[in-house]
Amino acid sequence: DAKTTQPPSMDCAEGRAANLPCNHSTISGNEYVYWYRQIHSQGPQYIIHGLKNNETNEMASLIITEDRKSSTLILPHATLRDTAVYYCIGHSNTGKLIFGQGTTLQVKP
Amino acid sequence: GAVVSQHPSRVICKSGTSVKIECRSLDFQATTMFWYRQFPKKSLMLMATSNEGSKATYEQGVEKDKFLINHASLTLSTLTVTSAHPEDSSFYICSATPARYNEQFFGPGTRLTVL
């Protein structure tokens, strides 16, 4: 599974869009990019995943560059409840998820 | 959405005792479940992959005799921490994958404290 690199922390103002970057330059052609988040003392929550096309669901949008070496998770209108650690994971069909250190997003009023 | 539960949510035990943690998929069948542990301010570390009806596959450095995993049905996997010691104190989290899906759904975690 691809190694991913994320900034350790980010701040975002409440109501504004939060853009969380992730580098995955070693990702292989059959690996998906998955995003999870973990609110303090809870289990991780699935957000979104994609292979090469941009994806959107009720929680977020995922923008993947054409070369697939990086992606950005977008929370369009961040709320205080979006404060969490966000994990970007390159994931093949082995089933295993290998978590990196993630980005701690702090949404501020 | 798919729901995974864990029981207990918190447990405190004495050193030397064994503790069993249950992981259940409530509204789907999961042929594969995963067990993670997480220390304070650290990321999740995969411990083992649990397949229904077969032996678990442990990650390097995880003692299989210390952390016994049983996956007896398509909705239940258990992790038993045997002869627990204070260094086993951690947050244990399970996840499960429904058939035909790639994403994993996580349980709420179990906080183990060994005195």
CSV table of C-alpha atoms in Angstrom, one decimal, chain B residues 3 5 20 26 42-44 47-48 61-62 64 72 96-97 102 107 109 113:
chain,number,residue,atom,x,y,z
B,3,VAL,CA,-22.7,-0.4,12.1
B,5,SER,CA,-20.3,-2.4,17.9
B,20,LYS,CA,-12.1,-10.4,26.1
B,26,LEU,CA,-24.9,-5.3,13.5
B,42,LYS,CA,-0.6,8.1,18.2
B,43,SER,CA,-2.1,6.7,15.0
B,44,LEU,CA,-3.9,3.3,14.7
B,47,MET,CA,-2.6,-5.8,14.9
B,48,ALA,CA,-4.2,-8.6,13.0
B,61,GLY,CA,5.7,-7.9,16.1
B,62,VAL,CA,2.3,-8.8,17.5
B,64,LYS,CA,-0.4,-14.2,18.7
B,72,ALA,CA,-16.5,-17.8,14.9
B,96,ALA,CA,-15.3,-4.9,9.5
B,97,THR,CA,-15.8,-5.0,5.7
B,102,ASN,CA,-14.0,-1.9,0.0
B,107,GLY,CA,-16.3,0.1,16.0
B,109,GLY,CA,-13.3,1.3,20.4
B,113,THR,CA,-6.6,-0.1,31.5
